[in-house]
Amino acid sequence: MSGLVGWAFVLAMALLPVVAPDPYMLAVLTSAGIFIIGAISLNLLLGYTGQLSLGHAAFFGLGAYASALASLGFDIGIGFGMRLRLEPQPVYVGFLSAILVAGVFGWLLGRLAFRIRGAYFVIITICFAQVLRMLALNWVELTQGPMALVGIPPFSLWWPGQGVVDLTSKAQTYWLVLGVGVLAFLVVRQIVHSRIGRALVALRENETLARSVGIRATHYLVIATVVSAGIAGAAGSLFAHYVRIVDPDVFLFIYTVTMVIMVITGGKGTLWGPVVGGLIFGLLPDMLRGSARPEAQWIAYGAAMILLVMFLPRGIVPAVAAWLPARRPATQALPTPVREGVG
């Protein structure tokens, strides 16, 4: 998708609350947008490095908890009669904390997990998410365990002349999520088009050959994991302040599956794949709701996924790109060389 078309799409999405201010549709699009950001982060790993992370919900959940705890504050014992206390912080501090915490854990996981490849890497990522879920479930003093963290403040922004303003309307929240999504997209695009992106694609296509020409595999894969985790943490922060409650279920496998479906159906290894797949499978359940019985809705949802995988195995975006006529630059006729006479 060309830059002009892409920015036109962003403009159309930005004008949607003005043209069609339906609160329910804005809520659905906001939820879909949060998971699209998560899918964009996963695509950096799955699409451009070829590494399947089935524990990506770990970074999403870490971002949600980090942002919620920073915004609510906490007071916990750390042993030897000492306590660790944090006063409630502004929401933007929680948002930045989510990116930082998720990025640090992404670095740790990358340093440990990229010593191996294939199925073992997948297993490690799944176990990582489950360990964090059990930690959130049992560290009641910090996370409230199954009772969840409640009363999380809404989004807020500092506005000139008005100070800190709470974003309480559906349209304001929608615009914030859209803005973060655009930033996440631009960050990934910048990486993909840089030397780092070329190294990642080389490792995906042929790691042995890439190593032979001097590409440090672990170094670049860890960079991709840190960036991917940080963006997923940002999505988790948005989720926490949107639903305003966080419990250990935020680490559930279903969240990772949702992101994987968005990436694969849209087209992994393409910048617009997670966006297209996210819009389709973020909106499809709500489009089917009310038109059929619940079990019929899920059957239709599953059938749509199966058909897409069968007939568009590379994803929607690559298929559309293949169908469109190739745009070739117009070539100007070159002047016919004239042989000068001799003598």
Short mmCIF file of C-alpha atoms in Angstrom, two decimals:
data_model
loop_
_atom_site.label_atom_id
_atom_site.label_comp_id
_atom_site.label_asym_id
_atom_site.label_seq_id
_atom_site.Cartn_x
_atom_site.Cartn_y
_atom_site.Cartn_z
CA MET A 1 0.00 0.00 0.00
CA SER A 2 1.47 3.32 -1.06
CA GLY A 3 2.17 6.08 1.42
CA LEU A 4 -0.58 8.30 0.03
CA VAL A 5 -3.21 5.57 0.30
CA GLY A 6 -2.01 4.73 3.80
CA TRP A 7 -2.31 8.29 5.05
CA ALA A 8 -5.73 8.58 3.38
CA PHE A 9 -6.79 5.49 5.32
CA VAL A 10 -5.54 7.01 8.59
CA LEU A 11 -7.38 10.26 7.83
CA ALA A 12 -10.60 8.36 7.11
CA MET A 13 -10.30 6.47 10.39
CA ALA A 14 -9.60 9.71 12.26
CA LEU A 15 -12.72 11.35 10.81
CA LEU A 16 -14.94 8.38 11.64
CA PRO A 17 -16.10 9.70 15.06
CA VAL A 18 -17.13 12.95 13.36
CA VAL A 19 -18.92 11.36 10.41
CA ALA A 20 -20.49 8.41 12.26
CA PRO A 21 -20.37 9.03 16.02
CA ASP A 22 -21.88 5.70 17.06
CA PRO A 23 -20.61 4.98 20.62
CA TYR A 24 -20.95 1.22 20.25
CA MET A 25 -19.01 1.09 16.98
CA LEU A 26 -16.32 3.35 18.43
CA ALA A 27 -16.00 1.00 21.41
CA VAL A 28 -15.64 -2.00 19.10
CA LEU A 29 -13.04 -0.22 16.95
CA THR A 30 -11.13 0.86 20.06
CA SER A 31 -10.93 -2.72 21.32
CA ALA A 32 -9.91 -3.93 17.86
CA GLY A 33 -7.32 -1.16 17.64
CA ILE A 34 -5.67 -2.22 20.89
CA PHE A 35 -5.24 -5.77 19.61
CA ILE A 36 -4.10 -4.49 16.21
CA ILE A 37 -1.24 -2.76 18.03
CA GLY A 38 -0.45 -6.08 19.67
CA ALA A 39 -0.59 -7.79 16.27
CA ILE A 40 1.76 -5.17 14.79
CA SER A 41 4.25 -5.99 17.54
CA LEU A 42 3.91 -9.75 17.00
CA ASN A 43 4.37 -9.33 13.24
CA LEU A 44 7.86 -7.95 13.83
CA LEU A 45 8.80 -11.33 15.33
CA LEU A 46 6.61 -13.74 13.40
CA GLY A 47 6.66 -11.98 10.05
CA TYR A 48 10.17 -10.57 9.80
CA THR A 49 12.26 -12.99 11.88
CA GLY A 50 10.19 -16.14 11.38
CA GLN A 51 10.12 -16.79 15.14
CA LEU A 52 6.69 -17.87 16.39
CA SER A 53 6.01 -16.50 19.87
CA LEU A 54 2.95 -18.16 21.38
CA GLY A 55 3.48 -16.34 24.65
CA HIS A 56 3.14 -12.82 23.32
CA ALA A 57 0.32 -12.21 25.77
CA ALA A 58 3.06 -12.12 28.43
CA PHE A 59 4.25 -8.71 27.21
CA PHE A 60 0.67 -7.53 26.76
CA GLY A 61 -0.14 -8.54 30.34
CA LEU A 62 3.08 -7.08 31.74
CA GLY A 63 2.21 -3.76 30.14
CA ALA A 64 -1.30 -3.88 31.57
CA TYR A 65 -0.11 -4.64 35.11
CA ALA A 66 2.82 -2.21 35.03
CA SER A 67 0.62 0.65 33.88
CA ALA A 68 -2.17 -0.19 36.33
CA LEU A 69 0.18 -0.52 39.32
CA ALA A 70 1.99 2.72 38.47
CA SER A 71 -1.33 4.56 38.22
CA LEU A 72 -2.83 3.05 41.39
CA GLY A 73 0.33 2.88 43.48
CA PHE A 74 1.23 0.03 45.82
CA ASP A 75 2.74 -0.77 49.22
CA ILE A 76 4.25 -4.25 49.59
CA GLY A 77 6.63 -5.97 51.96
CA ILE A 78 10.00 -7.02 50.54
CA GLY A 79 11.36 -8.85 53.59
CA PHE A 80 13.55 -7.95 56.56
CA GLY A 81 10.87 -5.59 57.82
CA MET A 82 11.18 -3.34 54.78
CA ARG A 83 8.44 -2.20 52.45
CA LEU A 84 8.37 -0.93 48.89
CA ARG A 85 5.93 1.89 48.31
CA LEU A 86 4.92 3.80 45.20
CA GLU A 87 2.50 6.69 45.24
CA PRO A 88 -0.06 6.86 42.41
CA GLN A 89 1.52 8.29 39.28
CA PRO A 90 0.01 10.08 36.26
CA VAL A 91 -1.30 7.81 33.53
CA TYR A 92 1.46 8.77 31.10
CA VAL A 93 4.02 7.51 33.64
CA GLY A 94 2.16 4.21 33.73
CA PHE A 95 2.17 4.07 29.93
CA LEU A 96 5.92 4.64 29.75
CA SER A 97 6.44 2.12 32.57
CA ALA A 98 4.51 -0.47 30.57
CA ILE A 99 6.80 -0.03 27.56
CA LEU A 100 9.92 -0.14 29.75
CA VAL A 101 8.93 -3.19 31.81
CA ALA A 102 7.77 -5.17 28.78
CA GLY A 103 10.94 -4.22 26.89
CA VAL A 104 13.19 -5.36 29.75
CA PHE A 105 11.42 -8.71 29.97
CA GLY A 106 11.64 -8.97 26.19
CA TRP A 107 15.40 -8.52 26.44
CA LEU A 108 15.66 -11.20 29.14
CA LEU A 109 13.51 -13.65 27.18
CA GLY A 110 15.43 -12.94 23.98
CA ARG A 111 18.82 -13.51 25.59
CA LEU A 112 17.65 -16.83 27.01
CA ALA A 113 15.30 -18.18 24.36
CA PHE A 114 17.24 -17.39 21.19
CA ARG A 115 19.90 -19.89 22.14
CA ILE A 116 17.48 -22.40 20.64
CA ARG A 117 15.06 -22.39 17.73
CA GLY A 118 11.94 -24.08 16.46
CA ALA A 119 9.53 -25.91 18.74
CA TYR A 120 11.66 -25.35 21.83
CA PHE A 121 11.44 -21.58 21.39
CA VAL A 122 7.66 -21.82 21.06
CA ILE A 123 7.45 -23.89 24.26
CA ILE A 124 9.59 -21.41 26.19
CA THR A 125 7.38 -18.48 25.17
CA ILE A 126 4.22 -20.34 26.21
CA CYS A 127 5.75 -21.27 29.58
CA PHE A 128 6.90 -17.68 30.09
CA ALA A 129 3.33 -16.39 29.77
CA GLN A 130 1.97 -19.10 32.07
CA VAL A 131 4.58 -18.40 34.75
CA LEU A 132 3.63 -14.72 34.74
CA ARG A 133 -0.05 -15.62 34.96
CA MET A 134 0.56 -17.82 38.01
CA LEU A 135 2.67 -15.07 39.57
CA ALA A 136 -0.13 -12.54 39.05
CA LEU A 137 -2.63 -15.03 40.44
CA ASN A 138 -0.71 -15.76 43.65
CA TRP A 139 1.08 -12.48 44.49
CA VAL A 140 -2.07 -11.14 46.06
CA GLU A 141 -0.38 -8.33 47.98
CA LEU A 142 0.73 -6.70 44.74
CA THR A 143 -1.76 -7.80 42.09
CA GLN A 144 -4.84 -8.59 44.22
CA GLY A 145 -4.75 -12.03 42.60
CA PRO A 146 -8.10 -13.26 41.26
CA MET A 147 -9.84 -10.23 42.80
CA ALA A 148 -8.14 -8.09 40.12
CA LEU A 149 -6.87 -4.53 40.14
CA VAL A 150 -9.90 -2.27 39.96
CA GLY A 151 -10.45 1.46 39.85
CA ILE A 152 -7.75 2.03 37.25
CA PRO A 153 -7.98 5.67 36.15
CA PRO A 154 -9.00 6.51 32.57
CA PHE A 155 -6.63 7.88 29.98
CA SER A 156 -5.48 11.43 30.54
CA LEU A 157 -3.40 13.88 28.54
CA TRP A 158 -1.82 17.22 29.33
CA TRP A 159 -3.40 19.96 27.23
CA PRO A 160 -2.05 23.53 26.95
CA GLY A 161 -4.11 25.91 29.03
CA GLN A 162 -6.22 23.13 30.58
CA GLY A 163 -3.67 20.97 32.35
CA VAL A 164 -4.35 17.25 32.67
CA VAL A 165 -7.58 16.27 30.91
CA ASP A 166 -9.26 12.88 31.39
CA LEU A 167 -10.26 11.20 28.14
CA THR A 168 -13.67 9.94 29.13
CA SER A 169 -15.58 9.99 25.84
CA LYS A 170 -15.55 7.12 23.34
CA ALA A 171 -14.25 9.40 20.59
CA GLN A 172 -11.32 10.67 22.67
CA THR A 173 -10.28 7.14 23.62
CA TYR A 174 -10.62 6.03 20.00
CA TRP A 175 -8.37 8.84 18.78
CA LEU A 176 -5.75 8.03 21.41
CA VAL A 177 -5.64 4.35 20.42
CA LEU A 178 -5.50 5.35 16.74
CA GLY A 179 -2.58 7.69 17.45
CA VAL A 180 -0.63 5.04 19.35
CA GLY A 181 -1.37 2.55 16.57
CA VAL A 182 0.01 4.92 13.93
CA LEU A 183 3.16 5.47 16.02
CA ALA A 184 3.62 1.71 16.45
CA PHE A 185 3.19 1.21 12.70
CA LEU A 186 5.76 3.90 11.91
CA VAL A 187 8.28 2.45 14.38
CA VAL A 188 7.99 -1.01 12.83
CA ARG A 189 8.17 0.43 9.31
CA GLN A 190 11.33 2.34 10.19
CA ILE A 191 12.94 -0.82 11.56
CA VAL A 192 11.88 -2.96 8.60
CA HIS A 193 13.36 -0.48 6.10
CA SER A 194 16.61 -0.11 8.06
CA ARG A 195 19.76 -2.22 8.25
CA ILE A 196 18.19 -4.06 11.19
CA GLY A 197 15.18 -5.03 9.10
CA ARG A 198 17.35 -6.33 6.27
CA ALA A 199 19.31 -8.41 8.77
CA LEU A 200 16.11 -9.84 10.24
CA VAL A 201 14.79 -10.86 6.82
CA ALA A 202 18.16 -12.42 5.97
CA LEU A 203 18.00 -14.47 9.18
CA ARG A 204 14.45 -15.52 8.38
CA GLU A 205 15.32 -16.68 4.88
CA ASN A 206 18.61 -18.44 5.62
CA GLU A 207 20.16 -18.08 9.05
CA THR A 208 23.26 -20.13 8.19
CA LEU A 209 24.03 -17.97 5.16
CA ALA A 210 23.31 -14.79 7.13
CA ARG A 211 25.74 -15.83 9.85
CA SER A 212 28.37 -16.63 7.26
CA VAL A 213 28.35 -13.03 6.00
CA GLY A 214 28.78 -11.61 9.49
CA ILE A 215 25.20 -10.99 10.68
CA ARG A 216 25.01 -11.48 14.45
CA ALA A 217 21.83 -13.51 14.75
CA THR A 218 21.20 -13.26 18.49
CA HIS A 219 21.97 -9.53 18.56
CA TYR A 220 19.39 -8.64 15.91
CA LEU A 221 16.78 -11.10 17.16
CA VAL A 222 17.03 -9.63 20.67
CA ILE A 223 16.57 -6.11 19.26
CA ALA A 224 13.43 -7.27 17.46
CA THR A 225 12.14 -8.92 20.64
CA VAL A 226 12.71 -5.80 22.75
CA VAL A 227 10.89 -3.55 20.27
CA SER A 228 8.10 -6.09 19.81
CA ALA A 229 7.69 -6.50 23.57
CA GLY A 230 7.68 -2.74 24.14
CA ILE A 231 4.91 -2.18 21.59
CA ALA A 232 2.90 -5.07 23.07
CA GLY A 233 3.37 -3.48 26.49
CA ALA A 234 1.96 -0.22 25.13
CA ALA A 235 -1.08 -2.14 23.88
CA GLY A 236 -1.46 -3.70 27.33
CA SER A 237 -1.36 -0.27 28.95
CA LEU A 238 -4.10 0.98 26.64
CA PHE A 239 -6.14 -2.11 27.46
CA ALA A 240 -5.78 -1.57 31.23
CA HIS A 241 -6.89 2.06 31.15
CA TYR A 242 -9.67 1.30 28.69
CA VAL A 243 -11.39 -1.54 30.56
CA ARG A 244 -10.17 -0.10 33.92
CA ILE A 245 -9.72 -3.55 35.47
CA VAL A 246 -6.83 -6.02 35.16
CA ASP A 247 -6.78 -9.62 36.36
CA PRO A 248 -4.47 -12.61 35.70
CA ASP A 249 -6.59 -13.63 32.70
CA VAL A 250 -4.82 -10.89 30.74
CA PHE A 251 -2.03 -13.47 30.27
CA LEU A 252 -4.39 -16.05 28.75
CA PHE A 253 -3.35 -17.92 25.61
CA ILE A 254 -6.45 -16.67 23.76
CA TYR A 255 -4.96 -13.16 23.55
CA THR A 256 -1.88 -14.51 21.79
CA VAL A 257 -4.06 -16.60 19.47
CA THR A 258 -6.08 -13.49 18.59
CA MET A 259 -2.92 -11.63 17.57
CA VAL A 260 -1.55 -14.61 15.62
CA ILE A 261 -4.82 -14.89 13.67
CA MET A 262 -4.71 -11.19 12.82
CA VAL A 263 -1.13 -11.44 11.57
CA ILE A 264 -1.48 -14.65 9.53
CA THR A 265 -4.81 -13.85 7.89
CA GLY A 266 -3.76 -10.30 7.07
CA GLY A 267 -0.36 -11.37 5.78
CA LYS A 268 2.69 -11.95 7.95
CA GLY A 269 5.82 -10.13 6.91
CA THR A 270 3.79 -7.23 5.48
CA LEU A 271 3.33 -3.91 7.22
CA TRP A 272 -0.40 -3.69 6.54
CA GLY A 273 -1.19 -7.34 7.19
CA PRO A 274 -1.88 -7.00 10.95
CA VAL A 275 -4.02 -3.91 10.31
CA VAL A 276 -6.20 -5.58 7.68
CA GLY A 277 -6.45 -8.86 9.58
CA GLY A 278 -7.14 -7.00 12.80
CA LEU A 279 -9.96 -4.96 11.32
CA ILE A 280 -11.61 -8.02 9.80
CA PHE A 281 -11.35 -10.35 12.78
CA GLY A 282 -11.78 -7.55 15.30
CA LEU A 283 -15.09 -6.51 13.77
CA LEU A 284 -16.41 -9.84 12.47
CA PRO A 285 -17.67 -11.18 15.84
CA ASP A 286 -19.65 -8.00 16.45
CA MET A 287 -21.00 -8.02 12.89
CA LEU A 288 -22.29 -11.56 13.44
CA ARG A 289 -23.71 -10.77 16.86
CA GLY A 290 -27.50 -10.49 16.78
CA SER A 291 -27.78 -12.00 13.30
CA ALA A 292 -27.54 -15.61 14.46
CA ARG A 293 -27.41 -17.80 17.55
CA PRO A 294 -24.10 -17.66 19.48
CA GLU A 295 -22.96 -21.11 18.33
CA ALA A 296 -23.73 -20.19 14.70
CA GLN A 297 -21.68 -17.01 15.10
CA TRP A 298 -18.59 -18.95 16.17
CA ILE A 299 -19.10 -21.52 13.42
CA ALA A 300 -19.20 -18.71 10.85
CA TYR A 301 -16.16 -17.10 12.47
CA GLY A 302 -14.19 -20.34 12.32
CA ALA A 303 -15.33 -21.09 8.77
CA ALA A 304 -14.14 -17.67 7.63
CA MET A 305 -10.70 -18.31 9.10
CA ILE A 306 -10.46 -21.77 7.51
CA LEU A 307 -11.47 -20.44 4.09
CA LEU A 308 -8.95 -17.63 4.28
CA VAL A 309 -6.13 -20.00 5.22
CA MET A 310 -7.12 -22.44 2.45
CA PHE A 311 -7.58 -19.99 -0.40
CA LEU A 312 -5.27 -17.16 0.73
CA PRO A 313 -2.42 -19.01 2.46
CA ARG A 314 -0.09 -16.02 2.29
CA GLY A 315 -2.72 -13.68 3.71
CA ILE A 316 -5.08 -11.03 2.41
CA VAL A 317 -2.57 -8.24 1.74
CA PRO A 318 -0.15 -10.35 -0.38
CA ALA A 319 -3.10 -11.78 -2.31
CA VAL A 320 -4.51 -8.33 -3.09
CA ALA A 321 -1.05 -7.10 -4.07
CA ALA A 322 -0.71 -10.03 -6.49
CA TRP A 323 -4.10 -9.32 -8.05
CA LEU A 324 -3.43 -5.65 -8.65
CA PRO A 325 -1.76 -4.86 -11.97
CA ALA A 326 1.92 -4.22 -11.60
CA ARG A 327 2.70 -0.56 -11.84
CA ARG A 328 5.67 -0.03 -14.05
CA PRO A 329 7.28 3.35 -14.53
CA ALA A 330 6.73 4.81 -17.95
CA THR A 331 9.84 4.53 -20.06
CA GLN A 332 10.76 7.29 -22.41
CA ALA A 333 11.87 6.39 -25.90
CA LEU A 334 15.61 6.71 -26.19
CA PRO A 335 16.95 8.57 -29.20
CA THR A 336 18.28 6.34 -31.93
CA PRO A 337 22.04 6.72 -32.11
CA VAL A 338 23.20 8.32 -35.34
CA ARG A 339 26.31 6.95 -36.94
CA GLU A 340 28.43 9.78 -38.16
CA GLY A 341 30.02 9.46 -41.50
CA VAL A 342 33.78 9.17 -41.75
CA GLY A 343 35.76 11.47 -43.90
#
